[in-house]
mmCIF file of C-alpha atoms in Angstrom:
data_model
loop_
_atom_site.group_PDB
_atom_site.id
_atom_site.type_symbol
_atom_site.label_atom_id
_atom_site.label_comp_id
_atom_site.label_asym_id
_atom_site.label_seq_id
_atom_site.Cartn_x
_atom_site.Cartn_y
_atom_site.Cartn_z
ATOM 1 C CA MET A 1 2.903 -10.484 18.628
ATOM 2 C CA LYS A 2 -1.119 -10.612 19.325
ATOM 3 C CA LYS A 3 -0.817 -7.075 20.337
ATOM 4 C CA GLU A 4 0.795 -6.193 17.086
ATOM 5 C CA VAL A 5 -1.744 -8.441 14.914
ATOM 6 C CA LEU A 6 -4.727 -7.040 16.735
ATOM 7 C CA LEU A 7 -3.771 -3.260 15.995
ATOM 8 C CA LEU A 8 -3.308 -3.741 12.743
ATOM 9 C CA ILE A 9 -7.126 -5.039 12.889
ATOM 10 C CA GLY A 10 -8.351 -2.254 15.004
ATOM 11 C CA LEU A 11 -6.469 0.262 12.250
ATOM 12 C CA SER A 12 -8.031 -2.123 9.390
ATOM 13 C CA LEU A 13 -11.590 -2.057 10.462
ATOM 14 C CA MET A 14 -10.930 1.800 11.311
ATOM 15 C CA ILE A 15 -9.659 3.025 8.015
ATOM 16 C CA LEU A 16 -12.649 1.000 6.158
ATOM 17 C CA SER A 17 -15.807 2.197 8.223
ATOM 18 C CA LEU A 18 -14.998 6.057 7.117
ATOM 19 C CA SER A 19 -17.292 7.326 4.846
ATOM 20 C CA GLY A 20 -16.331 7.531 1.439
ATOM 21 C CA GLU A 21 -17.699 9.629 -1.610
ATOM 22 C CA GLY A 22 -18.000 8.140 -5.565
ATOM 23 C CA VAL A 23 -17.173 5.585 -7.520
ATOM 24 C CA ILE A 24 -13.653 3.562 -7.640
ATOM 25 C CA PRO A 25 -13.437 1.515 -10.770
ATOM 26 C CA VAL A 26 -11.497 -1.853 -10.500
ATOM 27 C CA LYS A 27 -8.180 -2.230 -10.123
ATOM 28 C CA PRO A 28 -5.464 -5.484 -10.805
ATOM 29 C CA ILE A 29 -5.501 -7.425 -7.371
ATOM 30 C CA ALA A 30 -1.688 -9.162 -7.867
ATOM 31 C CA GLY A 31 -0.872 -5.606 -9.769
ATOM 32 C CA PHE A 32 -2.035 -3.100 -7.552
ATOM 33 C CA MET A 33 1.097 -0.975 -7.156
ATOM 34 C CA GLU A 34 1.698 -0.428 -10.652
ATOM 35 C CA ASP A 35 -1.763 -0.051 -11.575
ATOM 36 C CA ALA A 36 -1.493 1.960 -14.672
ATOM 37 C CA VAL A 37 -4.750 4.387 -13.274
ATOM 38 C CA ILE A 38 -4.350 7.377 -11.128
ATOM 39 C CA GLU A 39 -6.898 8.180 -8.481
ATOM 40 C CA GLU A 40 -9.330 10.721 -8.212
ATOM 41 C CA ALA A 41 -9.285 10.460 -4.479
ATOM 42 C CA LEU A 42 -7.716 8.538 -0.905
ATOM 43 C CA TYR A 43 -8.583 4.782 -1.790
ATOM 44 C CA GLY A 44 -6.398 2.039 1.158
ATOM 45 C CA GLU A 45 -7.289 -1.954 0.922
ATOM 46 C CA ALA A 46 -7.177 -4.482 3.191
ATOM 47 C CA TYR A 47 -6.808 -8.073 2.874
ATOM 48 C CA LEU A 48 -5.858 -11.512 4.526
ATOM 49 C CA LYS A 49 -3.215 -13.589 2.061
ATOM 50 C CA PHE A 50 -2.512 -17.325 2.687
ATOM 51 C CA ASP A 51 0.305 -18.830 0.557
ATOM 52 C CA GLY A 52 1.497 -22.610 0.524
ATOM 53 C CA TYR A 53 4.842 -23.164 0.105
ATOM 54 C CA ASP A 54 6.392 -26.970 -0.132
ATOM 55 C CA GLY A 55 7.719 -26.950 3.562
ATOM 56 C CA VAL A 56 6.374 -24.191 4.656
ATOM 57 C CA ASN A 57 2.791 -21.800 4.795
ATOM 58 C CA ILE A 58 2.666 -18.200 4.266
ATOM 59 C CA SER A 59 -0.170 -16.016 5.933
ATOM 60 C CA THR A 60 -0.380 -11.831 5.364
ATOM 61 C CA LEU A 61 -2.710 -9.370 6.818
ATOM 62 C CA TRP A 62 -1.898 -6.703 4.875
ATOM 63 C CA LEU A 63 -2.644 -2.377 3.704
ATOM 64 C CA GLN A 64 -2.623 -0.472 1.149
ATOM 65 C CA GLY A 65 -3.445 2.300 -1.025
ATOM 66 C CA GLY A 66 -2.653 5.715 -2.561
ATOM 67 C CA TYR A 67 -3.649 9.256 -2.350
ATOM 68 C CA PRO A 68 -3.135 11.657 -5.704
ATOM 69 C CA LEU A 69 -1.435 14.819 -5.390
ATOM 70 C CA ASN A 70 -3.241 15.675 -8.832
ATOM 71 C CA GLU A 71 -4.969 14.497 -11.700
ATOM 72 C CA LYS A 72 -0.956 12.984 -12.884
ATOM 73 C CA LEU A 73 0.827 12.372 -9.740
ATOM 74 C CA GLU A 74 -0.124 9.547 -7.007
ATOM 75 C CA LEU A 75 1.757 8.312 -3.692
ATOM 76 C CA GLY A 76 1.420 5.314 -2.183
ATOM 77 C CA ALA A 77 2.122 2.521 0.496
ATOM 78 C CA ALA A 78 1.548 -0.831 2.165
ATOM 79 C CA PHE A 79 2.434 -2.365 4.933
ATOM 80 C CA GLY A 80 1.376 -5.562 6.865
ATOM 81 C CA PHE A 81 2.127 -8.173 9.118
ATOM 82 C CA LEU A 82 3.474 -12.254 8.623
ATOM 83 C CA ASN A 83 3.289 -15.403 9.763
ATOM 84 C CA TYR A 84 6.048 -18.297 8.776
ATOM 85 C CA ASN A 85 4.168 -21.852 9.436
ATOM 86 C CA TYR A 86 7.108 -24.852 9.036
ATOM 87 C CA ASP A 87 5.449 -28.509 7.663
ATOM 88 C CA SER A 88 9.207 -29.641 9.626
ATOM 89 C CA LYS A 89 10.101 -29.168 13.957
ATOM 90 C CA ILE A 90 13.586 -27.892 12.825
ATOM 91 C CA PHE A 91 11.848 -24.915 12.116
ATOM 92 C CA ASP A 92 10.491 -22.729 14.603
ATOM 93 C CA ASP A 93 7.314 -20.741 13.245
ATOM 94 C CA GLN A 94 7.387 -16.893 13.214
ATOM 95 C CA SER A 95 5.907 -13.642 12.723
ATOM 96 C CA GLY A 96 6.605 -10.153 12.577
ATOM 97 C CA LEU A 97 5.585 -6.889 11.066
ATOM 98 C CA SER A 98 6.513 -5.714 7.475
ATOM 99 C CA ASP A 99 8.704 -3.474 5.916
ATOM 100 C CA ILE A 100 6.734 -0.207 4.865
ATOM 101 C CA ARG A 101 6.476 0.405 1.045
ATOM 102 C CA LEU A 102 6.447 3.799 -0.025
ATOM 103 C CA SER A 103 6.340 4.236 -3.855
ATOM 104 C CA GLY A 104 4.906 6.530 -6.527
ATOM 105 C CA LYS A 105 3.359 7.221 -9.700
ATOM 106 C CA TYR A 106 3.028 9.759 -12.964
ATOM 107 C CA ASN A 107 0.458 9.397 -15.905
ATOM 108 C CA PHE A 108 2.476 9.773 -19.224
ATOM 109 C CA TYR A 109 -0.750 9.178 -21.366
ATOM 110 C CA ASP A 110 -4.428 9.002 -21.075
ATOM 111 C CA GLN A 111 -6.578 9.381 -23.899
ATOM 112 C CA VAL A 112 -7.306 5.349 -25.082
ATOM 113 C CA THR A 113 -4.454 4.237 -23.580
ATOM 114 C CA THR A 114 -3.036 5.273 -20.339
ATOM 115 C CA ILE A 115 0.774 4.772 -19.729
ATOM 116 C CA THR A 116 1.866 5.280 -15.861
ATOM 117 C CA GLY A 117 5.255 5.011 -14.669
ATOM 118 C CA GLY A 118 6.726 4.359 -10.855
ATOM 119 C CA GLY A 119 8.904 3.433 -8.271
ATOM 120 C CA TYR A 120 9.198 1.991 -4.898
ATOM 121 C CA LEU A 121 11.489 1.553 -2.070
ATOM 122 C CA THR A 122 10.759 -0.103 1.431
ATOM 123 C CA LEU A 123 11.972 1.193 4.764
ATOM 124 C CA PRO A 124 13.753 -1.128 6.496
ATOM 125 C CA ILE A 125 11.364 -1.339 10.001
ATOM 126 C CA GLY A 126 10.085 -5.049 9.892
ATOM 127 C CA SER A 127 11.438 -8.440 11.935
ATOM 128 C CA GLU A 128 14.334 -10.519 10.673
ATOM 129 C CA ASP A 129 12.248 -12.931 11.579
ATOM 130 C CA VAL A 130 9.745 -13.179 8.865
ATOM 131 C CA GLY A 131 12.829 -11.932 6.357
ATOM 132 C CA GLN A 132 12.181 -8.365 6.460
ATOM 133 C CA GLN A 133 14.543 -5.084 7.531
ATOM 134 C CA ASN A 134 15.365 -4.726 3.874
ATOM 135 C CA LEU A 135 16.208 -1.817 1.723
ATOM 136 C CA ASN A 136 14.280 -2.567 -1.641
ATOM 137 C CA PHE A 137 13.167 -0.413 -4.349
ATOM 138 C CA GLY A 138 12.150 -0.849 -8.269
ATOM 139 C CA PHE A 139 11.118 0.919 -11.059
ATOM 140 C CA TRP A 140 7.804 -0.202 -13.843
ATOM 141 C CA GLY A 141 6.063 1.159 -16.273
ATOM 142 C CA SER A 142 2.094 0.000 -16.605
ATOM 143 C CA LEU A 143 -0.196 0.561 -19.238
ATOM 144 C CA CYS A 144 -3.870 -0.026 -19.551
ATOM 145 C CA TYR A 145 -5.743 -0.452 -22.744
ATOM 146 C CA PRO A 146 -9.379 -1.204 -23.246
ATOM 147 C CA PHE A 147 -10.419 -3.943 -26.141
ATOM 148 C CA SER A 148 -14.187 -2.960 -25.630
ATOM 149 C CA GLU A 149 -17.019 -1.541 -22.931
ATOM 150 C CA THR A 150 -16.024 -4.663 -20.751
ATOM 151 C CA THR A 151 -12.931 -5.203 -21.242
ATOM 152 C CA GLU A 152 -9.426 -4.216 -20.658
ATOM 153 C CA LEU A 153 -6.161 -5.765 -20.918
ATOM 154 C CA ILE A 154 -3.685 -3.926 -17.493
ATOM 155 C CA SER A 155 0.199 -4.921 -17.669
ATOM 156 C CA SER A 156 3.503 -3.411 -16.034
ATOM 157 C CA MET A 157 6.581 -4.743 -16.444
ATOM 158 C CA GLY A 158 9.982 -3.510 -13.487
ATOM 159 C CA LEU A 159 12.700 -4.193 -12.495
ATOM 160 C CA ASP A 160 13.598 -4.695 -8.801
ATOM 161 C CA PHE A 161 16.551 -4.396 -6.706
ATOM 162 C CA TYR A 162 16.752 -6.220 -3.433
ATOM 163 C CA GLU A 163 18.742 -6.307 -0.604
ATOM 164 C CA SER A 164 20.958 -9.634 -0.249
ATOM 165 C CA TYR A 165 24.343 -10.640 1.459
ATOM 166 C CA ASN A 166 26.764 -12.658 -0.045
ATOM 167 C CA LEU A 167 29.161 -15.730 1.340
ATOM 168 C CA GLN A 168 31.453 -13.073 2.981
ATOM 169 C CA GLY A 169 28.575 -11.246 4.557
ATOM 170 C CA ASP A 170 29.203 -7.901 1.999
ATOM 171 C CA GLU A 171 25.981 -6.399 1.803
ATOM 172 C CA GLU A 172 24.715 -6.275 -1.835
ATOM 173 C CA TYR A 173 21.906 -6.330 -4.408
ATOM 174 C CA ASP A 174 19.947 -8.846 -6.701
ATOM 175 C CA SER A 175 18.150 -7.427 -9.228
ATOM 176 C CA PHE A 176 16.078 -9.076 -11.205
ATOM 177 C CA LEU A 177 12.787 -8.038 -14.286
ATOM 178 C CA THR A 178 9.444 -8.073 -12.451
ATOM 179 C CA ILE A 179 5.830 -8.628 -15.838
ATOM 180 C CA LYS A 180 2.905 -8.552 -14.612
ATOM 181 C CA ALA A 181 -0.738 -9.084 -16.966
ATOM 182 C CA GLY A 182 -3.794 -9.168 -16.906
ATOM 183 C CA LEU A 183 -7.892 -8.290 -17.753
ATOM 184 C CA LEU A 184 -10.414 -6.636 -16.282
ATOM 185 C CA GLN A 185 -14.129 -8.347 -17.596
ATOM 186 C CA THR A 186 -16.239 -6.477 -16.515
ATOM 187 C CA LEU A 187 -19.676 -9.546 -16.367
ATOM 188 C CA ASN A 188 -22.168 -6.867 -15.178
ATOM 189 C CA GLU A 189 -22.623 -3.299 -13.464
ATOM 190 C CA LYS A 190 -21.213 -5.554 -9.720
ATOM 191 C CA ILE A 191 -19.304 -8.035 -10.668
ATOM 192 C CA THR A 192 -15.780 -8.148 -12.683
ATOM 193 C CA LEU A 193 -13.196 -11.372 -13.137
ATOM 194 C CA VAL A 194 -9.395 -10.059 -12.927
ATOM 195 C CA PRO A 195 -7.391 -13.093 -14.145
ATOM 196 C CA GLU A 196 -3.618 -12.168 -13.827
ATOM 197 C CA LEU A 197 -0.175 -13.378 -14.968
ATOM 198 C CA HIS A 198 2.913 -12.660 -12.663
ATOM 199 C CA PHE A 199 7.016 -14.019 -13.743
ATOM 200 C CA LYS A 200 10.120 -12.937 -11.789
ATOM 201 C CA SER A 201 13.065 -13.713 -13.600
ATOM 202 C CA ASP A 202 15.651 -14.455 -11.118
ATOM 203 C CA HIS A 203 12.798 -16.595 -8.913
ATOM 204 C CA ASP A 204 12.043 -19.368 -10.928
ATOM 205 C CA TYR A 205 8.394 -17.641 -10.204
ATOM 206 C CA ALA A 206 5.603 -17.475 -12.539
ATOM 207 C CA SER A 207 2.178 -17.426 -10.676
ATOM 208 C CA LEU A 208 -1.391 -17.732 -12.680
ATOM 209 C CA SER A 209 -4.252 -16.172 -11.016
ATOM 210 C CA ALA A 210 -7.932 -16.153 -11.107
ATOM 211 C CA GLY A 211 -9.980 -12.706 -9.154
ATOM 212 C CA LEU A 212 -13.597 -11.643 -8.678
ATOM 213 C CA ASP A 213 -14.751 -8.042 -7.987
ATOM 214 C CA TYR A 214 -17.771 -7.245 -6.603
ATOM 215 C CA GLN A 215 -18.944 -3.954 -6.043
ATOM 216 C CA LEU A 216 -20.735 -3.712 -2.381
ATOM 217 C CA MET A 217 -21.621 -0.171 -2.442
ATOM 218 C CA ALA A 218 -20.807 3.043 -5.222
ATOM 219 C CA ASP A 219 -17.245 3.455 -3.065
ATOM 220 C CA GLY A 220 -16.643 -0.529 -1.525
ATOM 221 C CA HIS A 221 -15.380 -3.702 -3.600
ATOM 222 C CA LEU A 222 -15.191 -7.232 -2.005
ATOM 223 C CA ARG A 223 -12.189 -8.442 -3.238
ATOM 224 C CA GLY A 224 -10.871 -11.837 -3.890
ATOM 225 C CA ALA A 225 -7.945 -14.190 -5.241
ATOM 226 C CA PHE A 226 -7.359 -17.851 -6.056
ATOM 227 C CA GLY A 227 -3.624 -18.846 -7.257
ATOM 228 C CA LEU A 228 -1.442 -21.364 -8.803
ATOM 229 C CA GLY A 229 2.071 -21.806 -9.001
ATOM 230 C CA LEU A 230 3.413 -22.664 -12.798
ATOM 231 C CA ASP A 231 7.252 -22.393 -11.178
ATOM 232 C CA ASP A 232 9.201 -24.005 -7.963
ATOM 233 C CA GLY A 233 9.677 -20.116 -7.215
ATOM 234 C CA ALA A 234 6.224 -19.479 -6.435
ATOM 235 C CA PRO A 235 3.580 -20.514 -4.159
ATOM 236 C CA ASP A 236 2.211 -24.273 -5.195
ATOM 237 C CA LEU A 237 -1.406 -22.596 -4.068
ATOM 238 C CA SER A 238 -2.190 -18.561 -2.726
ATOM 239 C CA LEU A 239 -5.585 -17.571 -1.606
ATOM 240 C CA GLN A 240 -7.050 -13.518 -0.853
ATOM 241 C CA ILE A 241 -9.763 -12.234 0.328
ATOM 242 C CA GLY A 242 -9.774 -8.353 0.557
ATOM 243 C CA PHE A 243 -11.915 -5.290 0.379
ATOM 244 C CA LEU A 244 -11.341 -1.855 -0.874
ATOM 245 C CA LYS A 245 -12.664 1.540 0.012
ATOM 246 C CA LYS A 246 -12.750 5.192 -1.986
ATOM 247 C CA PHE A 247 -13.553 7.776 1.200
#
């Protein structure tokens, strides 16, 4: 697995070292995939994340990005490396690659309010040791509304379908509603606060995160977030740091 981690880190550095042109708008952190805005050029983000649960800590190295086919339609992809570190000696620590997530979104309305719809599916090529190799899919609608020149509402609502197995070993799908909402609060030309709420209806999942986006250059943003779990299904504590770049 060390080779896989080094390969993923090398790929991240190679992608982020490429030169880009133009200014990329601030994007949500938790709601990255569901962002209502269609970008003008290829963009990508690499981040490291730590999620602390009762009994297990999960570390993630993640790559995600999107490419606009035109001003209305954008395709996206994401994958990464996961490490499960258990507190109990009963379970061995596990690590492996994730499934690949493919997504697409279409902008239906873009005046004062931006309204976009999209969907995703996962290609089951990851490691079963970290709960992967699942053909999951889902759909969402999202909007972005500017309250003022410095404050924007970001929100999305979606329906997810996750592959699972019953007691008889038969394949079935669990469905649940996902809601994300937050703000993009511009403090100055370089710093934007990104507070976000994240709910899942069927997993006792609720979390609150405080994010910060710092524009290092016209085409690059340093981003981080600190999250707290509000329900049993969410991590007690989350920490994330990454870099977003336009190409």
